[in-house]
PDB file of C-alpha atoms in Angstrom:
ATOM      1  CA  UNK A   1    -215.316 -68.671 101.537  1.00  0.00           C
ATOM      2  CA  UNK A   2    -215.910 -65.641  99.358  1.00  0.00           C
ATOM      3  CA  UNK A   3    -219.221 -65.196  97.552  1.00  0.00           C
ATOM      4  CA  UNK A   4    -219.393 -62.467  94.931  1.00  0.00           C
ATOM      5  CA  UNK A   5    -222.843 -61.251  94.043  1.00  0.00           C
ATOM      6  CA  UNK A   6    -223.131 -59.232  90.863  1.00  0.00           C
ATOM      7  CA  UNK A   7    -226.058 -56.910  90.308  1.00  0.00           C
ATOM      8  CA  UNK A   8    -225.866 -57.590  86.599  1.00  0.00           C
ATOM      9  CA  UNK A   9    -224.045 -60.232  84.612  1.00  0.00           C
ATOM     10  CA  UNK A  10    -221.448 -62.767  85.640  1.00  0.00           C
ATOM     11  CA  UNK A  11    -218.308 -62.266  87.687  1.00  0.00           C
ATOM     12  CA  UNK A  12    -215.358 -61.102  85.595  1.00  0.00           C
ATOM     13  CA  UNK A  13    -211.873 -62.581  85.772  1.00  0.00           C
ATOM     14  CA  UNK A  14    -210.897 -59.478  87.781  1.00  0.00           C
ATOM     15  CA  UNK A  15    -213.709 -60.174  90.286  1.00  0.00           C
ATOM     16  CA  UNK A  16    -212.521 -63.777  90.624  1.00  0.00           C
ATOM     17  CA  UNK A  17    -208.898 -62.732  91.121  1.00  0.00           C
ATOM     18  CA  UNK A  18    -209.827 -60.167  93.791  1.00  0.00           C
ATOM     19  CA  UNK A  19    -212.006 -62.666  95.635  1.00  0.00           C
ATOM     20  CA  UNK A  20    -209.221 -65.255  95.501  1.00  0.00           C
ATOM     21  CA  UNK A  21    -206.695 -62.756  96.864  1.00  0.00           C
ATOM     22  CA  UNK A  22    -209.007 -61.914  99.760  1.00  0.00           C
ATOM     23  CA  UNK A  23    -209.675 -65.581 100.503  1.00  0.00           C
ATOM     24  CA  UNK A  24    -205.929 -66.325 100.490  1.00  0.00           C
ATOM     25  CA  UNK A  25    -205.137 -63.294 102.658  1.00  0.00           C
ATOM     26  CA  UNK A  26    -207.620 -64.339 105.333  1.00  0.00           C
ATOM     27  CA  UNK A  27    -206.374 -67.956 105.324  1.00  0.00           C
ATOM     28  CA  UNK A  28    -203.532 -69.786 107.021  1.00  0.00           C
ATOM     29  CA  UNK A  29    -201.516 -69.178 103.836  1.00  0.00           C
ATOM     30  CA  UNK A  30    -201.434 -65.385 104.279  1.00  0.00           C
ATOM     31  CA  UNK A  31    -197.626 -65.241 104.312  1.00  0.00           C
ATOM     32  CA  UNK A  32    -197.089 -67.514 101.310  1.00  0.00           C
ATOM     33  CA  UNK A  33    -195.955 -66.236  97.922  1.00  0.00           C
ATOM     34  CA  UNK A  34    -198.458 -67.994  95.665  1.00  0.00           C
ATOM     35  CA  UNK A  35    -201.586 -69.735  96.918  1.00  0.00           C
ATOM     36  CA  UNK A  36    -203.904 -71.957  94.841  1.00  0.00           C
ATOM     37  CA  UNK A  37    -207.554 -71.001  95.360  1.00  0.00           C
ATOM     38  CA  UNK A  38    -210.508 -72.978  93.996  1.00  0.00           C
ATOM     39  CA  UNK A  39    -213.569 -71.175  92.667  1.00  0.00           C
ATOM     40  CA  UNK A  40    -216.943 -72.246  91.301  1.00  0.00           C
ATOM     41  CA  UNK A  41    -220.515 -71.003  90.931  1.00  0.00           C
ATOM     42  CA  UNK A  42    -222.433 -70.820  94.208  1.00  0.00           C
ATOM     43  CA  UNK A  43    -224.883 -73.393  92.797  1.00  0.00           C
ATOM     44  CA  UNK A  44    -222.040 -75.939  92.995  1.00  0.00           C
ATOM     45  CA  UNK A  45    -221.432 -75.365  96.735  1.00  0.00           C
ATOM     46  CA  UNK A  46    -223.304 -77.594  99.202  1.00  0.00           C
ATOM     47  CA  UNK A  47    -223.114 -77.955 102.999  1.00  0.00           C
ATOM     48  CA  UNK A  48    -221.575 -81.150 104.341  1.00  0.00           C
ATOM     49  CA  UNK A  49    -224.414 -83.188 105.896  1.00  0.00           C
ATOM     50  CA  UNK A  50    -223.865 -83.253 109.654  1.00  0.00           C
ATOM     51  CA  UNK A  51    -220.774 -81.089 109.270  1.00  0.00           C
ATOM     52  CA  UNK A  52    -219.749 -78.088 111.310  1.00  0.00           C
ATOM     53  CA  UNK A  53    -221.106 -74.664 110.318  1.00  0.00           C
ATOM     54  CA  UNK A  54    -219.257 -73.368 107.268  1.00  0.00           C
ATOM     55  CA  UNK A  55    -218.150 -76.853 106.203  1.00  0.00           C
ATOM     56  CA  UNK A  56    -218.945 -77.308 102.511  1.00  0.00           C
ATOM     57  CA  UNK A  57    -218.081 -79.418  99.506  1.00  0.00           C
ATOM     58  CA  UNK A  58    -218.066 -78.184  95.934  1.00  0.00           C
ATOM     59  CA  UNK A  59    -217.793 -79.391  92.358  1.00  0.00           C
ATOM     60  CA  UNK A  60    -216.988 -78.044  88.888  1.00  0.00           C
ATOM     61  CA  UNK A  61    -214.213 -75.906  90.352  1.00  0.00           C
ATOM     62  CA  UNK A  62    -211.319 -74.193  88.653  1.00  0.00           C
ATOM     63  CA  UNK A  63    -208.109 -73.117  90.385  1.00  0.00           C
ATOM     64  CA  UNK A  64    -206.284 -69.793  90.289  1.00  0.00           C
ATOM     65  CA  UNK A  65    -202.928 -69.024  91.932  1.00  0.00           C
ATOM     66  CA  UNK A  66    -202.689 -65.649  93.661  1.00  0.00           C
ATOM     67  CA  UNK A  67    -200.401 -63.699  95.958  1.00  0.00           C
ATOM     68  CA  UNK A  68    -202.263 -63.062  99.236  1.00  0.00           C
ATOM     69  CA  UNK A  69    -200.324 -59.837  99.841  1.00  0.00           C
ATOM     70  CA  UNK A  70    -202.071 -58.244  96.843  1.00  0.00           C
ATOM     71  CA  UNK A  71    -205.225 -58.120  98.997  1.00  0.00           C
ATOM     72  CA  UNK A  72    -203.610 -55.378 101.115  1.00  0.00           C
ATOM     73  CA  UNK A  73    -204.123 -52.991  98.196  1.00  0.00           C
ATOM     74  CA  UNK A  74    -207.830 -53.845  98.110  1.00  0.00           C
ATOM     75  CA  UNK A  75    -208.204 -53.531 101.867  1.00  0.00           C
ATOM     76  CA  UNK A  76    -206.482 -50.143 102.002  1.00  0.00           C
ATOM     77  CA  UNK A  77    -208.772 -48.518  99.401  1.00  0.00           C
ATOM     78  CA  UNK A  78    -211.359 -46.051 100.613  1.00  0.00           C
ATOM     79  CA  UNK A  79    -214.832 -46.877  99.334  1.00  0.00           C
TER      80      UNK A  79
END
């Protein structure tokens, strides 16, 4: 899961794309060309009752397809 917290305003399409690339890169699909990633507002994410830690369900999602290898550019930047 990736949760983006903005100091002001809503997440931009660029924020969503970057988060999706990071999620795909750190998933089992790291070596795939295009990976579909679901995203939604954090208010739509709920823990699965009795589920393992980190197990969630969500609603009102949209899907974006990203290349996980694009995350390497983000990870190599010096902040």
